Amino acid sequence: MKLLLTGNYAAAYAVRDAQPDVISAYPITPQTPIIEKLAEFIDSGELKAKFVRVESEHSAMAALIGAASVGARTYTATSSQGLLYMYEVVWWAAGARLPIVMGLVTRALGPPWNIWSDHADFFTVRSSGWTMLFASSAQEVYDLTLIAYCVAEHRDVLLPALVAWDAFEVSHTYEPVELVEDATRLLPPKGAWAPPLAAEDPASLGNLAYPEEYAETRRLMVEAVRRVPLVFAEAAGRLRELTGRDYSRGYECYRCEDAETVFIAMGSVYGEVRSAVDALRARGVPVGALKVWLYRPFPYEGVARVLDGKKMAIVLSRTTSLGAMGPLATDVATALALKGCSVKLVEFSAGVGGVDVTEDDVVAMYKAALEREGGTYFWRGR
Amino acid sequence: MAHRVFPREEYLLKGHVACPGCGAAVMLRHVLKALGPNTYLVIPACCTSVIAGPHPRSAFRVPVLHIAFAASAAAASGMIEALEKLGKPANVVVWAGDGGTVDIGLQALSGAAERGHNIIYICYDNEAYMNTGIQKSGSTPHGAWTTTTPSGNPGFKKDLPGIMVSHRVPYVATLSPAYPNDTFAKLRKAASMRGGLKYLHALTPCPPGWRYDPSLTIELSRLAVETGMWVLYEVENGVFRLTGPSRALLEKGKRKPVAEYLKLQGRFRHLSPEDVERIQRMVDENWERIAEMLKEGGEHSSEQG
């Protein structure tokens, strides 16, 4: 079935199809339409979930920790300040090994107040243990939300997962979205994982651990995170069989094979990047583009393989990383260093706080990157 | 007789690491006996995070979710909704200290109360941040020494049960470790009630924090009630009722002087006779308010009857 949906509604349809037991959320622009739609689904009986209308984002995640600890499938969504307010329990959810799924509509952090897209909120949780996916269209929001449940609840993983997408360009823009006819063919069966807490077999979740025991819980998390790419690829493989859409590598390459320069981006700007690649190619400039879907764990190997032997990598970062190269560019640099690749790396902070980045901007960035040293530059437009 | 129904089963096991004479541990033992094994505890940062004993062991024979400081009432909200959705009815009980209740956890508690989840929330009140080493909380009494109020607390203890009554939850009650039968009856009542959050507030003496001999915990708990500094009562669907020994203390002459309670505790050692007199007046005024409330409540009941 194909529907015309915004990115936010695509998330709500994916959640309806995943049939969580407990949803808890707090309103914040631009996330709010997700939970409004979910409330409608619950009202109409299409979604049989309990909806805990909490008094803060901190409580939203805490409620899901309580729910997931006894075996519930869960969902929440937030943005920006909401994620930061929730931050403490975001880490708690990961440490408690609970397969919570969250939607994050990326939005700038204040001050000044700004409701438009910026990935600063997204990057704040990059070391927490959450599987982090980035969607660049409404269709990807739908698909990756379903895959998030498959990864989170897999018994080799049991870690929370989030799917992020840009405010407004994706969250509020209508696009055709093809739904999975029977999502149960993709998703794990309910109750496939054993919850940590049950009255019939009492145990404690999260009590005091001395250094060695604490370190062991973190080591086990490291192991679980290492298994994510394989589990992600399996789930993406099942989706590909059902729909033909393929996310299994965790990233997409566009005209990279014979490229000398590769643009790297996440989110809605990727559409402009592809158009710019076509425009530059039409003038005989050998460029390609790489879009990251699976941000954590980061696909170092795959990214390095794509970039190996290229002359230049240009990272478009939709945020300002003050005092250091941005996280995505740092990850690319790490991928290159681990592989021993010598590729010029240029990062542009572009699209910060919702500033529009067009195909012409991307073409101009290519020209600017040729003239500059490797490093991070703030893109103020042409 | 009440003591005959008190279960022999223990759910707080030997080997827990509470301090000798810990009023909270005594109270928790009574609470779990009343609630039984089909009980999930949600515990924020507090002394009991440590009392449980270190991973991978636990001194609890019931499942426990340890959760961040401000998050307990919200976590319990999600847990009860999940258990109801999954068809596994159980008691979901927050067991939180005074800091985790009256200060950092108050927003989540207020939200859970307003939403009406079927949870039991118990504050064990040792009247300061004891786990971090005796710092003043919003529940520290007026005049009390703590490490952050070295000359005595200039503020006044928050009336959290009163705040919960204002949320119109179905049940609010106070507890004391000196009166286990009173505790037992109130917990059983709370567990049997549906239709909202049940709030219970226990005054639990803390030997290192209050500066007294650990052997005096029950005596001190009893004196808190007998002097009228701690009032045992319940508010069931809005109707206030004194319980246990507090029923007999409406007349000032029946109450022991507060000095008997204060003088046993090092945290009040610096108080002058005038300070003690002021605290006595505050207690007496509180009982005058209770008497008025009971009179109004009585009139209210007769109007309805």
XYZ file of C-alpha atoms in Angstrom:
687
model
C 0.000 0.000 0.000
C 1.280 3.447 -0.928
C 0.250 6.525 1.083
C 1.150 10.189 0.904
C 2.794 10.812 4.286
C 5.045 13.289 6.044
C 8.173 11.894 7.687
C 6.471 12.178 11.063
C 3.362 10.338 9.891
C 5.585 7.704 8.270
C 7.102 7.128 11.721
C 3.640 6.852 13.253
C 2.579 4.299 10.599
C 5.714 2.246 11.242
C 4.967 2.297 14.973
C 1.353 1.296 14.282
C 2.657 -1.619 12.243
C 5.111 -2.602 15.021
C 2.250 -2.601 17.593
C 4.184 -1.528 20.727
C 2.580 -2.164 24.127
C 3.484 1.154 25.753
C 4.085 4.593 24.221
C 5.140 7.560 26.297
C 5.971 11.028 25.043
C 5.957 14.734 25.745
C 5.133 17.359 23.115
C 7.883 19.303 21.385
C 8.056 20.905 17.962
C 8.701 19.381 15.382
C 8.126 15.930 16.880
C 4.540 16.475 18.054
C 2.632 15.258 14.933
C 4.055 11.769 15.555
C 2.420 11.362 18.931
C -0.756 13.085 17.763
C -1.057 10.506 14.989
C -0.269 7.681 17.419
C -2.991 8.969 19.757
C -5.416 8.826 16.806
C -4.365 5.241 16.018
C -4.929 4.251 19.658
C -8.283 6.043 19.706
C -9.462 4.247 16.570
C -8.266 0.872 17.863
C -5.724 0.418 15.051
C -2.966 0.462 17.668
C -3.518 -1.421 20.891
C -1.001 0.366 23.106
C -1.078 2.145 26.451
C -0.224 5.815 26.020
C 1.437 7.441 29.048
C 1.089 11.211 28.564
C 3.979 12.252 30.788
C 4.911 15.640 32.218
C 8.439 15.703 30.709
C 10.797 13.926 28.315
C 12.803 12.667 31.291
C 9.673 10.905 32.470
C 8.872 9.669 28.938
C 12.097 7.686 28.747
C 11.827 6.639 32.407
C 8.318 5.291 31.761
C 9.622 3.242 28.839
C 12.466 1.903 30.984
C 9.875 0.753 33.509
C 7.711 -0.746 30.759
C 10.516 -2.472 28.860
C 12.021 -3.888 32.055
C 8.970 -6.145 32.365
C 8.848 -7.031 28.665
C 6.834 -4.366 26.847
C 7.578 -3.229 23.285
C 7.867 0.557 23.520
C 8.125 3.819 21.577
C 8.798 7.479 22.210
C 9.809 10.440 20.073
C 11.415 13.770 20.820
C 13.579 16.622 19.482
C 16.280 19.045 20.564
C 15.841 20.320 24.148
C 13.612 17.338 24.772
C 16.436 14.903 24.080
C 18.778 16.918 26.278
C 16.221 16.999 29.098
C 15.873 13.225 28.677
C 19.631 12.726 28.424
C 20.306 11.049 31.773
C 17.764 8.301 31.188
C 18.778 7.868 27.531
C 22.029 6.460 28.879
C 20.153 4.520 31.551
C 18.061 2.767 28.891
C 21.195 1.588 27.110
C 22.984 0.501 30.283
C 19.891 -1.434 31.346
C 19.955 -3.223 27.944
C 16.332 -2.401 27.134
C 15.209 -2.513 23.475
C 13.389 0.821 23.474
C 12.824 2.517 20.104
C 12.822 6.302 19.755
C 12.207 8.745 16.947
C 14.342 11.887 16.948
C 13.313 14.780 14.751
C 16.553 16.721 14.703
C 16.267 20.357 15.747
C 18.706 23.073 16.768
C 19.615 23.642 20.417
C 18.966 27.019 22.047
C 19.685 29.748 22.617
C 18.554 31.440 20.514
C 15.289 29.553 20.069
C 15.175 27.785 16.749
C 12.811 25.003 15.680
C 14.590 24.071 12.427
C 16.895 21.198 11.706
C 20.383 20.806 13.112
C 22.035 17.552 14.107
C 23.580 18.777 17.385
C 20.910 16.949 19.408
C 21.503 13.697 17.508
C 25.255 13.688 18.050
C 24.988 14.115 21.840
C 24.047 10.453 22.342
C 26.604 8.922 19.957
C 28.564 7.079 22.655
C 25.599 5.933 24.745
C 25.140 2.458 23.248
C 21.992 3.293 21.272
C 21.904 2.025 17.715
C 21.579 5.262 15.723
C 19.940 5.397 12.296
C 19.500 8.468 10.105
C 16.703 8.702 7.539
C 16.693 11.173 4.669
C 13.134 10.694 3.414
C 9.697 9.706 4.696
C 10.125 6.258 3.141
C 13.395 5.795 5.011
C 11.776 6.936 8.250
C 9.162 4.199 7.853
C 11.612 1.477 6.848
C 14.324 2.292 9.383
C 11.813 2.519 12.250
C 10.745 -1.071 11.557
C 14.379 -2.163 11.230
C 15.117 -0.407 14.546
C 12.725 -2.788 16.334
C 14.375 -5.792 14.647
C 17.836 -4.693 15.773
C 16.900 -3.549 19.300
C 14.981 -6.695 20.233
C 17.449 -9.147 18.716
C 18.811 -11.293 21.530
C 22.383 -10.751 20.296
C 21.868 -7.001 20.752
C 19.209 -5.958 23.326
C 20.086 -2.297 23.129
C 17.820 0.665 22.399
C 17.667 2.114 18.890
C 16.787 5.539 17.548
C 15.869 6.787 14.115
C 16.556 10.446 13.321
C 15.347 12.684 10.526
C 15.443 16.389 9.710
C 12.897 18.851 11.034
C 10.459 20.076 8.363
C 12.403 19.007 5.222
C 11.468 15.444 6.206
C 9.236 15.682 9.281
C 6.577 17.903 7.676
C 7.040 17.208 3.970
C 4.586 14.879 2.244
C 6.070 12.120 0.106
C 4.727 8.835 -1.218
C 5.522 6.044 1.238
C 5.088 2.367 0.519
C 4.048 0.425 3.609
C 5.019 -3.159 4.369
C 1.866 -5.252 3.842
C 2.427 -7.515 6.829
C 5.046 -6.118 9.208
C 4.973 -9.288 11.338
C 6.935 -10.938 8.501
C 9.725 -8.471 9.203
C 9.531 -7.931 12.960
C 10.522 -10.361 15.692
C 7.534 -11.969 17.421
C 6.365 -10.227 20.586
C 7.948 -11.754 23.677
C 10.919 -13.155 21.770
C 13.300 -11.639 24.330
C 13.253 -12.374 28.059
C 12.634 -9.253 30.151
C 15.026 -8.687 33.059
C 12.282 -8.342 35.680
C 9.583 -10.891 36.546
C 7.849 -11.453 39.890
C 8.086 -15.232 39.477
C 11.895 -15.048 39.254
C 13.053 -12.005 41.241
C 16.168 -10.193 40.067
C 17.557 -6.690 40.395
C 18.266 -4.489 37.399
C 20.899 -1.831 37.851
C 22.034 -2.223 41.439
C 25.406 -1.064 42.670
C 28.333 -2.667 40.839
C 31.929 -2.520 42.003
C 34.546 -1.520 39.386
C 35.236 -5.004 37.966
C 31.529 -5.871 37.698
C 30.713 -2.454 36.244
C 33.503 -2.803 33.686
C 32.162 -6.236 32.748
C 28.683 -4.821 32.026
C 30.278 -2.230 29.739
C 32.427 -4.867 28.030
C 29.295 -6.886 27.313
C 27.733 -3.749 25.807
C 30.780 -3.312 23.574
C 30.331 -6.888 22.380
C 26.628 -6.353 21.739
C 27.260 -3.163 19.751
C 29.793 -5.046 17.598
C 27.033 -7.473 16.610
C 24.699 -4.682 15.462
C 25.922 -4.379 11.836
C 25.266 -8.082 11.178
C 21.849 -8.012 12.857
C 21.040 -4.776 10.994
C 22.052 -6.379 7.696
C 19.876 -9.435 8.420
C 16.841 -7.280 9.191
C 17.515 -5.061 6.176
C 17.812 -8.223 4.087
C 14.323 -9.325 5.165
C 12.991 -5.866 4.276
C 14.698 -6.079 0.871
C 12.993 -9.396 0.180
C 9.622 -7.852 1.050
C 10.065 -4.493 -0.695
C 13.195 -4.427 -2.856
C 14.583 -1.518 -0.819
C 18.114 -2.222 0.407
C 19.692 -0.669 3.509
C 21.852 -3.662 4.421
C 25.292 -2.033 4.178
C 24.251 0.822 6.483
C 25.135 3.430 3.864
C 24.370 4.243 0.239
C 26.871 5.092 -2.478
C 26.024 7.137 -5.522
C 28.418 7.229 -8.484
C 31.372 6.575 -6.164
C 33.212 3.908 -8.149
C 35.265 6.078 -10.468
C 34.939 9.247 -8.400
C 37.974 11.240 -7.253
C 35.952 13.223 -4.717
C 33.168 11.842 -2.526
C 30.621 13.923 -0.623
C 29.490 12.387 2.685
C 26.215 13.433 4.290
C 23.290 12.363 6.441
C 19.688 13.430 6.130
C 17.664 15.533 3.746
C 20.624 17.414 2.252
C 21.596 14.199 0.505
C 19.022 14.886 -2.239
C 20.803 18.141 -3.074
C 24.161 16.380 -2.901
C 23.023 13.808 -5.479
C 21.788 16.541 -7.778
C 25.127 18.318 -7.392
C 26.954 15.085 -8.226
C 24.925 14.805 -11.428
C 25.593 18.460 -12.297
C 29.336 18.137 -11.722
C 29.452 14.829 -13.590
C 27.712 16.505 -16.546
C 30.706 18.868 -16.629
C 33.082 15.934 -16.474
C 34.028 16.287 -12.807
C 34.399 12.810 -11.242
C 32.466 13.063 -7.983
C 30.235 10.714 -5.999
C 28.185 10.731 -2.808
C 27.870 8.579 0.264
C 24.893 8.710 2.607
C 25.111 7.229 6.117
C 22.028 5.378 7.448
C 23.695 3.425 10.251
C 25.597 6.054 12.224
C 26.227 4.002 15.385
C 27.936 1.651 15.279
C 29.795 3.518 12.541
C 30.603 1.490 9.402
C 34.335 2.299 9.420
C 35.294 -0.564 7.118
C 32.681 0.138 4.482
C 33.267 3.886 4.435
C 37.032 3.403 4.203
C 36.590 0.921 1.347
C 34.530 3.470 -0.571
C 37.028 6.271 0.071
C 40.230 4.277 -0.415
C 42.204 5.703 -3.345
C 40.056 8.862 -3.649
C 41.663 12.297 -3.697
C 39.177 14.117 -1.477
C 36.315 13.531 0.922
C 33.928 16.413 1.620
C 31.755 15.974 4.708
C 28.596 18.044 5.009
C 27.893 18.451 8.722
C 24.561 19.921 9.696
C 25.879 21.230 12.991
C 28.657 23.227 14.569
C 31.147 21.250 16.590
C 32.872 23.872 18.685
C 36.544 23.294 19.321
C 36.953 20.180 17.210
C 36.010 18.690 13.863
C 32.363 17.588 13.788
C 31.465 14.035 14.814
C 30.634 12.748 11.306
C 33.862 14.172 9.867
C 35.813 12.780 12.808
C 34.297 9.368 12.134
C 35.296 9.594 8.469
C 38.816 10.658 9.493
C 38.994 7.678 11.827
C 37.829 5.333 9.071
C 40.548 6.689 6.782
C 43.250 6.526 9.457
C 42.396 2.952 10.444
C 42.734 1.882 6.830
C 45.899 3.937 6.332
C 44.258 5.943 3.549
C 45.620 9.354 2.677
C 42.611 11.306 1.479
C 42.179 15.069 1.827
C 39.311 15.661 4.252
C 37.288 18.861 4.164
C 34.287 19.447 6.403
C 31.662 22.133 5.856
C 29.274 23.075 8.660
C 26.289 23.662 6.410
C 22.553 23.907 6.937
C 23.033 24.874 10.596
C 19.791 25.786 12.369
C 17.705 25.043 9.281
C 19.627 27.141 6.716
C 18.737 25.871 3.243
C 21.529 24.072 1.396
C 20.952 23.784 -2.350
C 22.555 21.916 -5.226
C 24.398 25.132 -6.133
C 25.797 25.344 -2.607
C 27.165 21.822 -2.888
C 28.762 22.572 -6.258
C 30.326 25.710 -4.760
C 31.594 23.678 -1.780
C 33.395 21.399 -4.200
C 35.181 24.354 -5.752
C 36.001 25.862 -2.351
C 37.325 22.527 -1.075
C 39.747 22.299 -4.002
C 41.268 25.632 -3.029
C 41.501 24.996 0.729
C 43.557 22.932 3.093
C 41.939 19.959 4.784
C 39.914 20.968 7.864
C 36.579 22.333 9.011
C 34.926 25.388 7.467
C 31.705 27.159 8.228
C 29.517 27.446 5.121
C 27.825 30.837 5.008
C 26.333 30.261 1.574
C 27.544 31.431 -1.786
C -5.088 -9.882 66.748
C -3.123 -8.021 64.171
C 0.263 -9.555 64.925
C -1.091 -13.017 64.128
C -1.546 -12.155 60.453
C 1.922 -10.662 60.125
C 3.650 -13.011 57.626
C 6.762 -14.879 58.681
C 8.195 -14.755 55.141
C 11.096 -12.368 54.681
C 11.575 -10.390 51.443
C 14.410 -8.194 52.704
C 17.068 -10.796 53.362
C 19.850 -11.041 55.892
C 23.017 -9.676 54.350
C 21.552 -6.348 53.285
C 24.031 -3.592 53.996
C 21.968 -0.999 55.856
C 23.636 0.717 58.814
C 22.887 -0.757 62.254
C 19.608 0.680 63.509
C 18.480 1.914 60.069
C 14.845 2.931 60.366
C 14.354 2.592 56.620
C 15.423 -1.072 56.635
C 12.944 -1.847 59.457
C 10.196 -0.073 57.539
C 11.018 -1.794 54.253
C 10.901 -5.188 55.953
C 7.375 -4.435 57.243
C 6.267 -3.018 53.889
C 7.380 -6.080 51.913
C 5.791 -8.468 54.394
C 2.501 -6.641 53.883
C 2.749 -6.619 50.074
C 4.092 -10.132 49.438
C 6.049 -11.627 46.542
C 3.985 -10.312 43.611
C 5.577 -6.888 44.056
C 7.933 -4.917 41.823
C 10.071 -2.282 43.506
C 11.264 0.835 41.692
C 14.112 2.499 43.582
C 15.767 5.802 42.636
C 19.145 6.928 43.943
C 18.883 6.694 47.746
C 20.284 4.702 50.660
C 18.390 1.614 49.457
C 20.369 1.647 46.179
C 23.235 0.586 48.417
C 21.274 -1.390 51.046
C 20.309 -3.877 48.290
C 23.927 -5.071 48.215
C 26.318 -5.055 45.275
C 25.803 -6.702 41.870
C 25.442 -9.588 41.093
C 23.749 -10.240 44.454
C 20.626 -8.650 45.848
C 19.118 -8.659 49.325
C 15.623 -8.451 47.838
C 13.376 -11.419 47.175
C 11.258 -9.290 44.848
C 12.230 -7.829 41.451
C 13.848 -4.400 41.648
C 14.301 -1.729 38.998
C 16.995 0.711 40.048
C 16.475 4.008 38.247
C 17.897 7.532 38.046
C 17.142 9.978 40.857
C 14.287 11.979 39.331
C 12.719 9.107 37.424
C 11.094 6.676 39.860
C 7.423 7.680 39.656
C 7.616 7.824 35.847
C 9.343 4.444 35.612
C 6.663 2.946 37.870
C 3.982 4.540 35.644
C 5.359 2.786 32.586
C 5.849 -0.464 34.465
C 2.269 -0.696 35.763
C 0.850 0.146 32.322
C 3.064 -2.540 30.751
C 2.071 -5.174 33.332
C -1.600 -4.345 32.773
C -1.177 -4.533 28.975
C 0.722 -7.828 29.264
C -1.902 -9.288 31.621
C 0.389 -9.673 34.642
C -1.275 -7.836 37.548
C 1.142 -6.983 40.373
C 1.988 -4.361 42.971
C 4.286 -1.723 41.518
C 5.872 0.177 44.384
C 8.219 3.138 44.367
C 10.504 3.091 47.397
C 12.244 6.460 47.483
C 14.015 8.635 50.009
C 12.977 12.152 50.950
C 15.357 13.861 48.508
C 14.107 11.636 45.684
C 10.529 12.487 46.629
C 10.148 16.033 47.920
C 12.982 17.540 45.839
C 14.273 16.021 42.607
C 11.494 13.450 42.131
C 8.540 15.727 42.870
C 7.703 16.589 39.240
C 7.513 12.942 38.186
C 5.521 12.072 41.328
C 3.070 14.901 40.660
C 2.649 13.735 37.071
C 2.081 10.118 38.060
C -0.449 11.171 40.710
C -2.356 13.367 38.259
C -2.453 10.592 35.631
C -3.806 8.156 38.196
C -1.611 5.102 37.688
C -2.329 2.230 40.071
C 1.006 2.441 41.828
C 2.016 2.664 45.481
C 4.574 5.376 46.209
C 6.402 5.159 49.544
C 8.724 7.893 50.737
C 11.029 6.802 53.528
C 11.933 10.082 55.081
C 15.192 10.285 57.018
C 15.017 14.055 56.684
C 18.214 14.740 54.712
C 20.439 13.403 51.890
C 21.883 10.646 54.069
C 23.417 8.438 51.368
C 25.677 11.292 50.257
C 26.570 12.162 53.855
C 23.832 14.222 55.576
C 23.024 17.228 53.402
C 19.856 19.283 53.871
C 16.820 18.266 51.789
C 13.397 19.856 51.409
C 12.270 17.447 54.115
C 14.840 18.468 56.748
C 13.066 19.846 59.822
C 13.467 23.421 60.988
C 16.568 23.897 63.097
C 18.223 20.571 62.295
C 21.970 20.392 61.770
C 23.182 18.894 58.487
C 26.557 19.241 56.765
C 25.070 21.959 54.530
C 23.182 23.668 57.380
C 25.916 23.746 60.032
C 24.029 26.308 62.150
C 20.679 24.577 61.749
C 18.158 24.501 58.901
C 16.553 27.932 58.489
C 13.761 26.467 56.294
C 10.752 24.339 57.125
C 9.988 20.721 56.224
C 7.756 20.379 53.151
C 4.380 18.795 53.845
C 4.530 16.228 51.046
C 1.535 14.156 52.234
C -0.466 17.405 52.184
C 0.713 18.126 48.647
C -0.387 14.628 47.621
C -3.799 15.113 49.257
C -4.139 18.199 47.042
C -3.645 15.920 44.026
C -6.865 14.137 45.140
C -5.229 10.704 44.988
C -7.398 7.956 46.526
C -5.114 7.268 49.481
C -2.477 9.129 51.486
C -1.080 7.822 54.760
C 1.843 8.277 57.137
C 3.883 5.436 58.661
C 6.300 4.798 61.506
C 8.640 1.830 62.014
C 7.530 1.736 65.684
C 3.992 0.693 64.706
C 4.165 -2.312 62.331
C 0.483 -3.207 62.675
C -0.475 0.295 61.571
C 1.962 -0.050 58.639
C 0.581 -3.468 57.750
C -3.043 -2.327 57.707
C -2.248 0.747 55.597
C -0.169 -1.179 53.039
C -2.838 -3.851 52.695
C -5.445 -1.144 52.155
C -3.264 0.658 49.616
C -2.633 -2.585 47.704
C -6.354 -3.353 47.560
C -7.324 0.074 46.201
C -7.594 0.814 42.495
C -8.220 4.032 40.635
C -5.065 5.967 41.295
C -1.766 6.479 43.057
C -1.481 5.570 46.735
C 1.021 7.744 48.620
C 2.607 6.665 51.911
C 5.169 8.674 53.857
C 7.273 7.043 56.581
C 9.436 8.859 59.122
C 12.503 6.602 59.355
C 15.202 7.632 61.862
C 18.827 7.517 60.719
C 21.429 6.943 63.485
C 24.468 8.446 61.691
C 22.470 11.330 60.205
C 20.471 12.243 63.292
C 23.398 11.599 65.608
C 21.954 9.079 68.074
C 22.730 5.577 69.355
C 21.528 2.915 66.852
C 19.724 1.027 69.627
C 17.262 3.940 70.010
C 15.660 3.829 66.529
C 12.330 2.380 67.640
C 12.235 4.471 70.807
C 12.874 7.585 68.755
C 10.236 6.578 66.194
C 7.759 6.129 69.054
C 8.710 9.474 70.618
C 8.207 11.228 67.283
C 4.595 10.036 67.406
C 4.046 10.474 71.157
C 5.326 14.056 71.107
C 3.089 14.767 68.132
C 6.014 15.755 65.905
C 5.037 12.914 63.550
C 1.324 12.302 63.108
C -0.036 8.916 62.058
C -3.056 9.394 59.821
C -4.651 8.369 56.569
C -6.693 10.269 54.008
C -8.936 7.859 52.169
C -10.782 9.367 49.223
C -10.360 12.790 50.786
C -11.489 11.852 54.312
C -8.859 12.508 57.000
C -8.566 10.106 59.944
C -5.972 9.799 62.723
C -4.656 6.265 63.194
C -2.824 4.239 65.847
C -1.571 6.092 68.917
C -2.048 9.485 67.235
C -5.804 9.084 67.746
C -5.326 9.749 71.452
C -3.117 12.833 71.107
C -5.559 15.593 70.118
C -5.381 17.110 73.599
C -2.100 18.870 74.224
C -1.865 17.312 77.704
C -1.744 13.827 76.179
C 1.353 14.628 74.142
C 4.874 14.408 75.517
C 7.001 17.590 75.229
C 8.951 17.740 71.933
C 12.130 18.249 73.988
C 12.032 14.528 74.837
C 12.326 13.731 71.128
C 14.841 16.458 70.303
C 17.253 15.899 73.192
C 18.133 12.356 72.089
C 19.473 13.608 68.752
C 22.815 15.273 68.129
C 21.406 17.144 65.130
C 19.296 19.253 67.538
C 21.989 19.615 70.238
C 22.718 23.252 69.368
C 19.099 24.380 69.858
C 18.472 26.960 72.590
C 15.512 26.625 74.983
C 13.832 29.334 72.876
C 14.375 27.274 69.712
C 12.815 24.220 71.396
C 9.916 26.372 72.553
C 9.379 27.592 68.972
C 9.337 24.006 67.677
C 6.866 23.070 70.456
C 4.596 25.928 69.310
C 4.809 24.762 65.677
C 3.780 21.256 66.710
C 0.900 22.524 68.849
C -0.326 24.748 66.008
C -0.229 21.772 63.655
C -2.435 19.803 66.051
C -4.849 22.740 66.272
C -5.134 22.602 62.488
C -5.756 18.844 62.683
C -8.499 19.376 65.285
C -10.164 21.980 63.040
C -9.867 19.679 60.032
C -11.463 16.813 61.935
C -14.296 19.112 63.037
C -14.871 20.255 59.442
C -14.548 16.677 58.202
C -17.129 15.581 60.787
C -19.540 18.326 59.704
C -18.917 17.405 56.112
C -19.670 13.740 56.833
C -22.880 14.585 58.713
C -24.041 16.808 55.837
C -23.537 13.909 53.483
C -25.154 11.455 55.926
